[in-house]
Short mmCIF file of C-alpha atoms and ligand atoms in Angstrom, two decimals:
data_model
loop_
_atom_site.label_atom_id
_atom_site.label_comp_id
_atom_site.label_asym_id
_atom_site.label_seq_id
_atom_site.Cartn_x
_atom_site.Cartn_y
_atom_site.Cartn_z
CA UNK A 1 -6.42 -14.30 -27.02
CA UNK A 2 -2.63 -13.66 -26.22
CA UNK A 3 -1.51 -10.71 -23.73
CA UNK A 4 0.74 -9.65 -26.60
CA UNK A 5 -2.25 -9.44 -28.45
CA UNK A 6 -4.36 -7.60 -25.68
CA UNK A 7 -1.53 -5.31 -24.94
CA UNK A 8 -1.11 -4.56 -29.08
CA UNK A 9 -5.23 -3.80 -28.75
CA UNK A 10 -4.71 -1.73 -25.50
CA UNK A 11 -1.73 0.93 -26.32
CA UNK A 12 -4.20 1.87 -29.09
CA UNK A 13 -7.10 2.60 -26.94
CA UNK A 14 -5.41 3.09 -23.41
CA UNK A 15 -2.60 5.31 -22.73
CA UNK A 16 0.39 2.97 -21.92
CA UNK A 17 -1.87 0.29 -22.33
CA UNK A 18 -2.75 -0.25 -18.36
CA UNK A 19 -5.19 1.58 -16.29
CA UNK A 20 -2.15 2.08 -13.92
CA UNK A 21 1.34 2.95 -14.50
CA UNK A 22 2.36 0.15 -12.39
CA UNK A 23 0.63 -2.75 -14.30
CA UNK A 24 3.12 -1.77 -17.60
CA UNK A 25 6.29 -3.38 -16.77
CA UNK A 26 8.25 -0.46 -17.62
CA UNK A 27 11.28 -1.54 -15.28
CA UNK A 28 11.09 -5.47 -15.96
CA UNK A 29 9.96 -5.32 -19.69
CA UNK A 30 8.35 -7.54 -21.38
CA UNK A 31 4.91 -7.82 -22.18
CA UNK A 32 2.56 -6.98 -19.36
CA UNK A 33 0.36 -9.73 -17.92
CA UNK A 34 -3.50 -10.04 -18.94
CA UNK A 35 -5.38 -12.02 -16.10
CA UNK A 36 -8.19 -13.68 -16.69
CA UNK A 37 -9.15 -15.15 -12.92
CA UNK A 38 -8.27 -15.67 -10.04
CA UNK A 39 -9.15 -17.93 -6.50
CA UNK A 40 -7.22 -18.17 -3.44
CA UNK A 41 -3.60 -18.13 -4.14
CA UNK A 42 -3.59 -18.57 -7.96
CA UNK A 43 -3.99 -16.37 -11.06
CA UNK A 44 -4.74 -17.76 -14.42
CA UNK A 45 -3.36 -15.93 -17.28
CA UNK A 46 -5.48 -15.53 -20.45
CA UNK A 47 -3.02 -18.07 -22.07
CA UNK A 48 -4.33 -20.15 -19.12
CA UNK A 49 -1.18 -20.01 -17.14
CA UNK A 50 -1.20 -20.96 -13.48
CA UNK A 51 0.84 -18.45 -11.42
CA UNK A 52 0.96 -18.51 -7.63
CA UNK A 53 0.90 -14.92 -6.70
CA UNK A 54 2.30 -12.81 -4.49
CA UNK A 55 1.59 -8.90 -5.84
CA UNK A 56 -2.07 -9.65 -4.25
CA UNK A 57 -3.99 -6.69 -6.31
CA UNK A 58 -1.09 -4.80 -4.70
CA UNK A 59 -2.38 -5.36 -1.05
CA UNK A 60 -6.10 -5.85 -0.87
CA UNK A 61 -6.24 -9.51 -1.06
CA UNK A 62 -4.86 -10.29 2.13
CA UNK A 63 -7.40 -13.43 1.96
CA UNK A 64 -6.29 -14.39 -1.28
CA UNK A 65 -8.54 -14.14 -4.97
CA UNK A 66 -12.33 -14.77 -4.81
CA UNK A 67 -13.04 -15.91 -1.04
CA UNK A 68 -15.91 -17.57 -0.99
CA UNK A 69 -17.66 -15.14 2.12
CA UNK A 70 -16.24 -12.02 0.36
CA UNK A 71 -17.73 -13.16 -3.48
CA UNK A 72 -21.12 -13.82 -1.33
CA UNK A 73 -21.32 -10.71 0.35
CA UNK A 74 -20.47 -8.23 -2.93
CA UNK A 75 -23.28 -10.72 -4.82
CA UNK A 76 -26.22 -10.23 -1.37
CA UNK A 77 -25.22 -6.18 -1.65
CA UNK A 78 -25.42 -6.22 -5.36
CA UNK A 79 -28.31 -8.14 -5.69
CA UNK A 80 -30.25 -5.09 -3.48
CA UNK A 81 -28.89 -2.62 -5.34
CA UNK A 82 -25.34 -1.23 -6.14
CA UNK A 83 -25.44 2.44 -5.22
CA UNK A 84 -27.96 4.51 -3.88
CA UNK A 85 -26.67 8.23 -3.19
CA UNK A 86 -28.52 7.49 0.06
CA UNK A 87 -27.46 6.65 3.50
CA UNK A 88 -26.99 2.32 4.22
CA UNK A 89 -27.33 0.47 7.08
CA UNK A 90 -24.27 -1.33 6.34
CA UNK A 91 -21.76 1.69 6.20
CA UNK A 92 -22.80 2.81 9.42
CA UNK A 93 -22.05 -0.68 10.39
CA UNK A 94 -19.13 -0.80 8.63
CA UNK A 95 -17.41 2.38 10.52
CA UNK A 96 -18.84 1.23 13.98
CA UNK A 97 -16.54 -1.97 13.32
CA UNK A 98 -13.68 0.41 12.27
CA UNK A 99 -13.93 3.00 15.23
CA UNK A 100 -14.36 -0.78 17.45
CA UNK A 101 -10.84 -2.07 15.66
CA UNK A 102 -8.85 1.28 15.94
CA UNK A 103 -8.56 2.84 19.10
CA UNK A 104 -7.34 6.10 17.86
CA UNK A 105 -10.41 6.55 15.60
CA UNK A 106 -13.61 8.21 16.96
CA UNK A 107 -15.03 9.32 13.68
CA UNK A 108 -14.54 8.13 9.86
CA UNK A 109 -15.64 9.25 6.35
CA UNK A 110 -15.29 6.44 3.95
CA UNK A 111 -14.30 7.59 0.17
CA UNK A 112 -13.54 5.48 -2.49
CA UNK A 113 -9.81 5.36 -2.61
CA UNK A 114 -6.62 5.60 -0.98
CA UNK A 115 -5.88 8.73 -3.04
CA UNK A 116 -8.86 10.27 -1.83
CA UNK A 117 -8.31 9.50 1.88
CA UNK A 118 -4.58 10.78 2.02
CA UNK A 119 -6.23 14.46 -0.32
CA UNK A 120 -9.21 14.38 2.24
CA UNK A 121 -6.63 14.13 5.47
CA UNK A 122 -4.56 16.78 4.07
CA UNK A 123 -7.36 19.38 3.50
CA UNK A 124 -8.76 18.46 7.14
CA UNK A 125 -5.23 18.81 7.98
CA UNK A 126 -5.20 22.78 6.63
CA UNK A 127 -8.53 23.36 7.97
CA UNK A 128 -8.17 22.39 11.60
CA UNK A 129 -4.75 23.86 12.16
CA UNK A 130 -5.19 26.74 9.54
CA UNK A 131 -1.94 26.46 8.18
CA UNK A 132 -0.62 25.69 4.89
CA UNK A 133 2.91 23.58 5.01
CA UNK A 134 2.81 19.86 4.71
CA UNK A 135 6.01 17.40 5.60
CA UNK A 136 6.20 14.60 3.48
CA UNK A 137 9.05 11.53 3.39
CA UNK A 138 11.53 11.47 0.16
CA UNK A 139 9.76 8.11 -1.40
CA UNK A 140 6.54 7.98 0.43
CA UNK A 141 4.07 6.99 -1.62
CA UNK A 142 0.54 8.64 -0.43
CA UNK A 143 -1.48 8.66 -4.03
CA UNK A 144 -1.98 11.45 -7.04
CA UNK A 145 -3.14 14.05 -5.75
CA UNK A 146 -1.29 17.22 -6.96
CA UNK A 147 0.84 18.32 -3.68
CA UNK A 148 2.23 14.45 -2.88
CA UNK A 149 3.47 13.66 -5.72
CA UNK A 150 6.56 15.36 -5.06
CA UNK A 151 9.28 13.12 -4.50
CA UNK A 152 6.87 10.17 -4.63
CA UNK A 153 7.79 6.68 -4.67
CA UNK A 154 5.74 4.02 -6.31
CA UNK A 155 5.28 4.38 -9.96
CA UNK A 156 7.23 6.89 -9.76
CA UNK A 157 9.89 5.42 -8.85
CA UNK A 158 9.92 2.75 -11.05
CA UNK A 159 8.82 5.12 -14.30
CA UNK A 160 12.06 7.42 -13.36
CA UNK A 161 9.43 10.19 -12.69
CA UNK A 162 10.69 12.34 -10.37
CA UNK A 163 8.01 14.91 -10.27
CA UNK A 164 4.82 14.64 -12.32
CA UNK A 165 4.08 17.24 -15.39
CA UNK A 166 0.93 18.94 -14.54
CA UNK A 167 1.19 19.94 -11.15
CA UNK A 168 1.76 23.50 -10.39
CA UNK A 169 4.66 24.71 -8.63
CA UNK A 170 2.18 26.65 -6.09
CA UNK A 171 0.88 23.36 -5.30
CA UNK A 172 3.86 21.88 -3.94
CA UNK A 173 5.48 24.91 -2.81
CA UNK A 174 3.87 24.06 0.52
CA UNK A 175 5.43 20.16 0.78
CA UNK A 176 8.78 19.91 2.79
CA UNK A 177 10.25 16.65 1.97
CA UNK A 178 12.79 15.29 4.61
CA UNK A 179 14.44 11.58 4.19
CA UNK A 180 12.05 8.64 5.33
CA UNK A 181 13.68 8.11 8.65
CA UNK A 182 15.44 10.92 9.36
CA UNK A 183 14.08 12.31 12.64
CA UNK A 184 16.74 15.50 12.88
CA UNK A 185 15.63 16.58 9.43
CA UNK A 186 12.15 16.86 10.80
CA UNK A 187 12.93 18.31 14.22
CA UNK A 188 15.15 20.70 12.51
CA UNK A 189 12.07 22.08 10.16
CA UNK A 190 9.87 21.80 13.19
CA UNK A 191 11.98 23.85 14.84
CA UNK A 192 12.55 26.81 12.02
CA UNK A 193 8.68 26.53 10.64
CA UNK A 194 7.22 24.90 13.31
CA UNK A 195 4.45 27.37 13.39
CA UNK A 196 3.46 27.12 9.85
CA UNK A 197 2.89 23.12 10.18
CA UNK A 198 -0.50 21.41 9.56
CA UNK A 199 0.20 18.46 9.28
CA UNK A 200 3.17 15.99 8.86
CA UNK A 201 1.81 12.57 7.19
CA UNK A 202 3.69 9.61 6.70
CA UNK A 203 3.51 5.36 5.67
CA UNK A 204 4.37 4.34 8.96
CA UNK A 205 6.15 0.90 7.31
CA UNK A 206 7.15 2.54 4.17
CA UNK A 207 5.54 0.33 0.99
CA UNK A 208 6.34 2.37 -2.03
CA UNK A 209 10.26 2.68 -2.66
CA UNK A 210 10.16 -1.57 -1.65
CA UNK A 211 9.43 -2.26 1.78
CA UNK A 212 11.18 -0.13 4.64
CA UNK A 213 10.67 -0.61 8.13
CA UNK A 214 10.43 2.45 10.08
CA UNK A 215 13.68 3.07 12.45
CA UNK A 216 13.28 2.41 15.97
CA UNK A 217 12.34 5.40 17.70
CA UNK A 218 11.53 7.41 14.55
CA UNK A 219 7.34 7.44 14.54
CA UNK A 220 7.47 8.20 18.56
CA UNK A 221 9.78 10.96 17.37
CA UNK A 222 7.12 11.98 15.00
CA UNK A 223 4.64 12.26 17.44
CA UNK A 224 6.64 13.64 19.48
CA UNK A 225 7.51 16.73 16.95
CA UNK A 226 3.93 16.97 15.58
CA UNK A 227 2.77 17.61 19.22
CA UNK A 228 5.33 20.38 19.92
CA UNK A 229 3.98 22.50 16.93
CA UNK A 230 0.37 21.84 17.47
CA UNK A 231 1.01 19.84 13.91
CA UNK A 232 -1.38 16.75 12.64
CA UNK A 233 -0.12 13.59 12.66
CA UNK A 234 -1.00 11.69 9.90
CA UNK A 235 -0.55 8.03 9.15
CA UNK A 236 -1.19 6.47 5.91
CA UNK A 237 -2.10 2.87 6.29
CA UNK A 238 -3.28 2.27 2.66
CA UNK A 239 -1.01 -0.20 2.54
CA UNK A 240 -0.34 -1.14 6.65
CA UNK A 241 -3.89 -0.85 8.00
CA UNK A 242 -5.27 -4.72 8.64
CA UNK A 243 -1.81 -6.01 7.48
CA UNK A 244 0.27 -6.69 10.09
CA UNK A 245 -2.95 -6.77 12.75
CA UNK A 246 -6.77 -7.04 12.68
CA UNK A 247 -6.58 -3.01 12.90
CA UNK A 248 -3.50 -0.28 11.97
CA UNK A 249 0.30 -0.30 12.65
CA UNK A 250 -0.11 2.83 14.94
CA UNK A 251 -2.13 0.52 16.93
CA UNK A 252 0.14 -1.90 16.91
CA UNK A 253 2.98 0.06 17.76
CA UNK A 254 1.41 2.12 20.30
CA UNK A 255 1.65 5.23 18.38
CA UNK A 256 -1.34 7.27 17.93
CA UNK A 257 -2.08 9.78 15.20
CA UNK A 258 -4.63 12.18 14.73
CA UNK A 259 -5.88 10.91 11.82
CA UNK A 260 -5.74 7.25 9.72
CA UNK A 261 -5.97 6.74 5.70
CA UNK A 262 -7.29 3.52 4.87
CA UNK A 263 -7.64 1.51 1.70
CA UNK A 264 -6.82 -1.31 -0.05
CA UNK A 265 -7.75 -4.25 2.66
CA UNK A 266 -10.85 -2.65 4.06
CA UNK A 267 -12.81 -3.17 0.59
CA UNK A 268 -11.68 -6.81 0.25
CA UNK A 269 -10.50 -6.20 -3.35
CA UNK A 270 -13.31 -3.68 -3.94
CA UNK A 271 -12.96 0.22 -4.30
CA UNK A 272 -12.93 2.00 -1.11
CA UNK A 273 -10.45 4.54 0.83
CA UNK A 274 -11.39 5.93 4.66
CA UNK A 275 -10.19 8.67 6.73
CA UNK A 276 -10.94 8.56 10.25
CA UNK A 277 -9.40 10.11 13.51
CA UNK A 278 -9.78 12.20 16.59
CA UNK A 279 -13.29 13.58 17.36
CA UNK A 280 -12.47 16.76 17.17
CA UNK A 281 -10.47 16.74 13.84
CA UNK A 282 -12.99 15.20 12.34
CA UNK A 283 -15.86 16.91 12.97
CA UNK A 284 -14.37 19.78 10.80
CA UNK A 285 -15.35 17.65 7.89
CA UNK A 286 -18.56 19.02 5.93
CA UNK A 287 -21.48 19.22 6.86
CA UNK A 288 -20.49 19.43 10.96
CA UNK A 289 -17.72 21.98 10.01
CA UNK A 290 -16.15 24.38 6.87
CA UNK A 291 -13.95 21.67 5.38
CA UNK A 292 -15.47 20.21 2.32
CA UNK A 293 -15.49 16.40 0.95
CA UNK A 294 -18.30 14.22 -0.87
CA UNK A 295 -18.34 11.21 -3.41
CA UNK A 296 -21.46 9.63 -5.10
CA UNK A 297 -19.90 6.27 -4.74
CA UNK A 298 -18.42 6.92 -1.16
CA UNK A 299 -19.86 4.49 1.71
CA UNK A 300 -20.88 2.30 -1.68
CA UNK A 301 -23.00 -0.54 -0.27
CA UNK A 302 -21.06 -3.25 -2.38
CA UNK A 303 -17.68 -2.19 -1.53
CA UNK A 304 -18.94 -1.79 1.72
CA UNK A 305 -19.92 -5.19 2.32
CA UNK A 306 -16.69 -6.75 0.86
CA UNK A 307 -14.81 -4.48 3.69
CA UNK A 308 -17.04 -5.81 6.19
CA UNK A 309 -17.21 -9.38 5.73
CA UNK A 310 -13.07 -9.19 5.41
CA UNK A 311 -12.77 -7.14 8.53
CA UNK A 312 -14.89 -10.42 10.18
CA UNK A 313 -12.76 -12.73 8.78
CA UNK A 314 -9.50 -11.31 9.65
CA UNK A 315 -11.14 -11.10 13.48
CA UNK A 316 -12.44 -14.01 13.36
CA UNK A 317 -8.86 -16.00 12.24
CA UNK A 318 -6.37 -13.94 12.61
CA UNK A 319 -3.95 -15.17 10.41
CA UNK A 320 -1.37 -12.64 11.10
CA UNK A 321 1.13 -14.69 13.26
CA UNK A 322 1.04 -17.10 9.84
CA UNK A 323 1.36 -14.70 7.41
CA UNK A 324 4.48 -13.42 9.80
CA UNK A 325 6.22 -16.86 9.41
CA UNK A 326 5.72 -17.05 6.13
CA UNK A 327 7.24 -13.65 5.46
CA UNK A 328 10.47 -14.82 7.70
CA UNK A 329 10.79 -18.00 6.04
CA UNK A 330 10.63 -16.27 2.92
CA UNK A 331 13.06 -13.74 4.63
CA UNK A 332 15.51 -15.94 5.80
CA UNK A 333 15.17 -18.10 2.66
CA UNK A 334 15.98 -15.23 0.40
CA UNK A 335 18.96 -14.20 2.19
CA UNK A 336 20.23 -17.54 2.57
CA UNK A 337 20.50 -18.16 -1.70
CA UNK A 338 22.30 -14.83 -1.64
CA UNK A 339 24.81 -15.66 0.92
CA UNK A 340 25.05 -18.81 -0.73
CA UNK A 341 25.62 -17.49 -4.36
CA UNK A 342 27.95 -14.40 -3.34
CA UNK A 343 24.73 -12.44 -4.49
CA UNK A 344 24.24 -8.58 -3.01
CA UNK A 345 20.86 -8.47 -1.76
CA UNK A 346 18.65 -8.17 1.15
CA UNK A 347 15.18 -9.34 1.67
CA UNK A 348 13.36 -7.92 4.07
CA UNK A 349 10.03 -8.53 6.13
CA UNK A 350 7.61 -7.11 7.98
CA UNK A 351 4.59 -9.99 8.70
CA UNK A 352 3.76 -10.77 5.20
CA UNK A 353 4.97 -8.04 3.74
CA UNK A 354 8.66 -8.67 2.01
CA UNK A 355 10.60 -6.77 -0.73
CA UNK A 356 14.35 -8.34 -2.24
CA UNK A 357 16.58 -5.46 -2.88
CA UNK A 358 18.98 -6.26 -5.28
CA UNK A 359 22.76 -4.87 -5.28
CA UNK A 360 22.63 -3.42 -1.69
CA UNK A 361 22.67 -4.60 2.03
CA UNK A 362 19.53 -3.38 4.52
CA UNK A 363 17.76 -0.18 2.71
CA UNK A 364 16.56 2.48 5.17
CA UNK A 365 15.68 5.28 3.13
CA UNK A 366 15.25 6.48 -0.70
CA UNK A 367 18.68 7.61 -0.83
CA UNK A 368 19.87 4.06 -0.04
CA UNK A 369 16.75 2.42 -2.21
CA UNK A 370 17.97 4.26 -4.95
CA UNK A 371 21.24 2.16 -5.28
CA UNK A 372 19.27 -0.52 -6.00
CA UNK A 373 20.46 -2.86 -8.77
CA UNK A 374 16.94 -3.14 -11.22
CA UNK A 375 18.35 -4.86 -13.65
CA UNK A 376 19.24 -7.68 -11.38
CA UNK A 377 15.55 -7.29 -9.77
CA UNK A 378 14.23 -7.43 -13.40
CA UNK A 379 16.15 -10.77 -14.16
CA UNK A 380 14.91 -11.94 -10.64
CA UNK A 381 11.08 -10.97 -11.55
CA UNK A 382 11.36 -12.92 -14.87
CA UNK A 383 13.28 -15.29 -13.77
CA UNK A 384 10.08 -15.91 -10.82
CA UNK A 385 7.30 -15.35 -13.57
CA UNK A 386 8.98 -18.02 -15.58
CA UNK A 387 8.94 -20.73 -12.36
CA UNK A 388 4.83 -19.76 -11.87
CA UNK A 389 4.93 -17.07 -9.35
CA UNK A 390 3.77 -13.23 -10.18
CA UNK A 391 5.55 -10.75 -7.65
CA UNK A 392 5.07 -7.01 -8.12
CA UNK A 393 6.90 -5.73 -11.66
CA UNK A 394 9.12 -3.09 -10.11
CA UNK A 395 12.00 -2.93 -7.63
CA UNK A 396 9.98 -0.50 -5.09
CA UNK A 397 6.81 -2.10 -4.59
CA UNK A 398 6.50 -4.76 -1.61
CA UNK A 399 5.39 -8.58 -2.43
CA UNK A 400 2.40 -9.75 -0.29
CA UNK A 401 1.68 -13.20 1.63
CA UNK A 402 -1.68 -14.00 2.22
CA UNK A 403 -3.49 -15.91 4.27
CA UNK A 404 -4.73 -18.12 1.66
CA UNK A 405 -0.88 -19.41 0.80
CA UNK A 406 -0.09 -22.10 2.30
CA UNK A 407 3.39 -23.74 3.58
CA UNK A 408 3.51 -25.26 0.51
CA UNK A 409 3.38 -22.36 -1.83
CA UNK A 410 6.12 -20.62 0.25
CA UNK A 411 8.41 -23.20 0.36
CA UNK A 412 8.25 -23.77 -3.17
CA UNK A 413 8.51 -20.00 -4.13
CA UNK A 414 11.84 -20.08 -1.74
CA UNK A 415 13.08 -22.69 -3.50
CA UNK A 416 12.31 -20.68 -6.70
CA UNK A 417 13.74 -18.06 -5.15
CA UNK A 418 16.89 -19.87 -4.58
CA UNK A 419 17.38 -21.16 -8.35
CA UNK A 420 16.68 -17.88 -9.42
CA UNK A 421 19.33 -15.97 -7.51
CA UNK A 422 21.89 -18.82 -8.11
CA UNK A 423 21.18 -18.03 -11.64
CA UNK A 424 21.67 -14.43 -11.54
CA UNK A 425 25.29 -14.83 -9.90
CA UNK A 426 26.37 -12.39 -13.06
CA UNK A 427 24.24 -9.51 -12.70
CA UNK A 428 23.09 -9.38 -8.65
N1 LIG B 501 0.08 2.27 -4.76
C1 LIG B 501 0.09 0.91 -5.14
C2 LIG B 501 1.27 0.20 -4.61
N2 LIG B 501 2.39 0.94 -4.44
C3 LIG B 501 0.02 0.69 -6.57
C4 LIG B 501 -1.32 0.88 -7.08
C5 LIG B 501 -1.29 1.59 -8.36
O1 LIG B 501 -0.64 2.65 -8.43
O2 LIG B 501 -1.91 1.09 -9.29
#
């Protein structure tokens, strides 16, 4: 069985074929890639292809495919049972280990995905404050629910969507969208609708229009304007959260919001979002206060226990200050072929987190990840795929390191890296 032949069988049964806009290659082209398994660092295709990669389930893996601890604890939950409707053991576990990791969290509801954690912080949001208006960032990428996708990045992005059909124009009428970055434009709506503010939520490293480091200065400045009009701030760490640290960015960078959207990494590869804050905030969540969530799967005792066990591993080895070297080598690396080949691009990194923009020097914003060459990023991503190693098919998605790559793998993916871009002298 062929992924041509898969993808023929799927467009007739799926729309697009995928499950996810994302998985379709719309930007690279070509025919989308059917897995078949995975462990540690390597995917094998269903042609049996080796590929080392680096999309990582698009951030959950931070360990790497099928960890041995991880694959043991999903089989022990599933073995007891796989959902119950009814309170665990484990998830109240599971959030005394988040509250323990994140200093700014008292409380936490766990969902079962990152959508549902930015839609459930949003409606606590409106609740506590009792206001309406929401600031989102131009190419922040916070899931599908109906009010954020409005100027979304992500699929997005790469589709050329700029809003989604389907979403009413009440529902976004609410959703003030300043640049990513761009503290005045926030102070200066703060200042004119200040009072109407619940909430301004953003990624604090932006992961979803490639990866863009937040300016110095700019998520103190938040904070800083959030506070002065009795605002929410809200960070989503679907992406950041256990990344860059064994808890969130806002730790790390000494910011603190009101409330935290989790995903991805804290259900090691298994479905599972969280929102989880002050006290206070979060008590307004049903059945302590008037704001209403609920989920048969949420707090599911297998995803549960594949959050867990990878929360104890990434304590127990922290393999963060690795997974930052390998992102600067791979950095460095990147930029070094395109000095050396007269090539426009920029790779940037954040610990293991690294995006090459192609056609453009440092990108700070959506404005400036919009001039973004994707053809050249297209030739790039084939020309990677055909030398083994799967990155993320689109130009505004961040590439992943994890812990299970070794120095190995990223040497020879900068090396790669380096033919490739040589190659594409023409188009980059
Ligand atoms: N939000 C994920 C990374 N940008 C992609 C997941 C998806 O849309 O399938």
């Amino acid at each position: 069985m062929k992924s041509q032949e898969l993808f023929e069988r799927a467009c007739k049964v799926v729309p697009g074929g995928v499950n996810s806009p994302v998985r379709a290659f719309t930007s690279v082209g070509g025919v989308p890639v059917y897995v078949e398994k995975g462990e540690g660092t390597r995917i094998w295709t269903v042609e049996g292809r080796e590929l080392v990669d680096f999309c990582g389930s698009w951030g959950p893996l931070i360990l790497g495919h099928a960890r041995p601890e991880i694959v043991q604890a999903v089989c022990d939950a599933a073995q007891k049972g796989s959902s119950f409707g009814i309170n665990t053991k484990g998830e109240v576990e599971f959030a005394e280990q988040l509250c323990g990791l994140i200093p700014s969290m008292d409380m936490v509801r766990l969902v079962s995905s990152g959508t549902e954690a930015t839609m459930t912080a949003l409606r606590i949001a409106r609740g506590f404050t009792g206001r309406q208006k929401i600031i989102k960032f131009n190419g922040c990428y916070h899931g599908h629910a109906d009010y954020l996708l409005v100027a979304a990045g992500s699929g997005l992005l790469t589709g050329g969507i700029t809003a989604s059909a389907g979403v009413s124009p009440a529902a976004v009428a609410e959703v003030l969208v300043p640049e990513y970055n761009d503290l005045e434009a926030v102070q200066q709506i703060v200042a004119e609708q200040g009072d109407e503010i619940a909430a301004i939520i953003v990624e604090p490293v932006a992961g979803n229009m490639g990866l863009v480091p937040p300016a110095h200065g700019f998520l103190e400045g938040l904070r800083a304007a959030a506070d002065s009009c009795n605002a929410l701030l809200i960070f989503d760490e679907v992406i950041n959260g256990f990344r860059l640290a064994a808890s969130t960015y806002g730790s790390l960078c000494g910011v603190t919001p009101d409330l935290t959207c989790l995903g991805k990494i804290i259900g090691g590869g298994m479905p599972i979002g969280a929102v989880g804050g002050r006290a206070e905030v979060m008590k307004s969540l049903a059945p302590l206060g008037p704001v209403y969530q609920a989920g048969t799967l949420s707090g599911n005792p297998v995803a549960v226990a594949a959050g867990r066990a990878t929360l104890d591993l990434l304590v127990e080895e922290n393999p963060y200050p690795v997974l930052d070297a390998h992102g600067e080598t791979i950095s460095s690396g990147v930029n070094q072929a395109a000095t050396e080949n007269g090539c426009t691009m920029h790779c940037p990194h954040l610990g293991g987190m690294f995006t090459p923009f192609f056609g453009i020097g440092p990108v700070t914003n959506l404005a400036s990840a919009k001039c973004c060459n994707t053809d050249a990023h297209a030739a790039f991503f084939h020309g990677m795929l055909d030398c083994g190693f799967y990155l993320p098919p689109s130009q505004f998605e961040v590439g992943f390191v994890s812990a299970a790559h070794t120095t190995a793998d990223i040497e020879a993916f900068v090396s790669a890296c380096a033919e490739v871009v040589a190659s594409l002298r023409s188009v980059g």
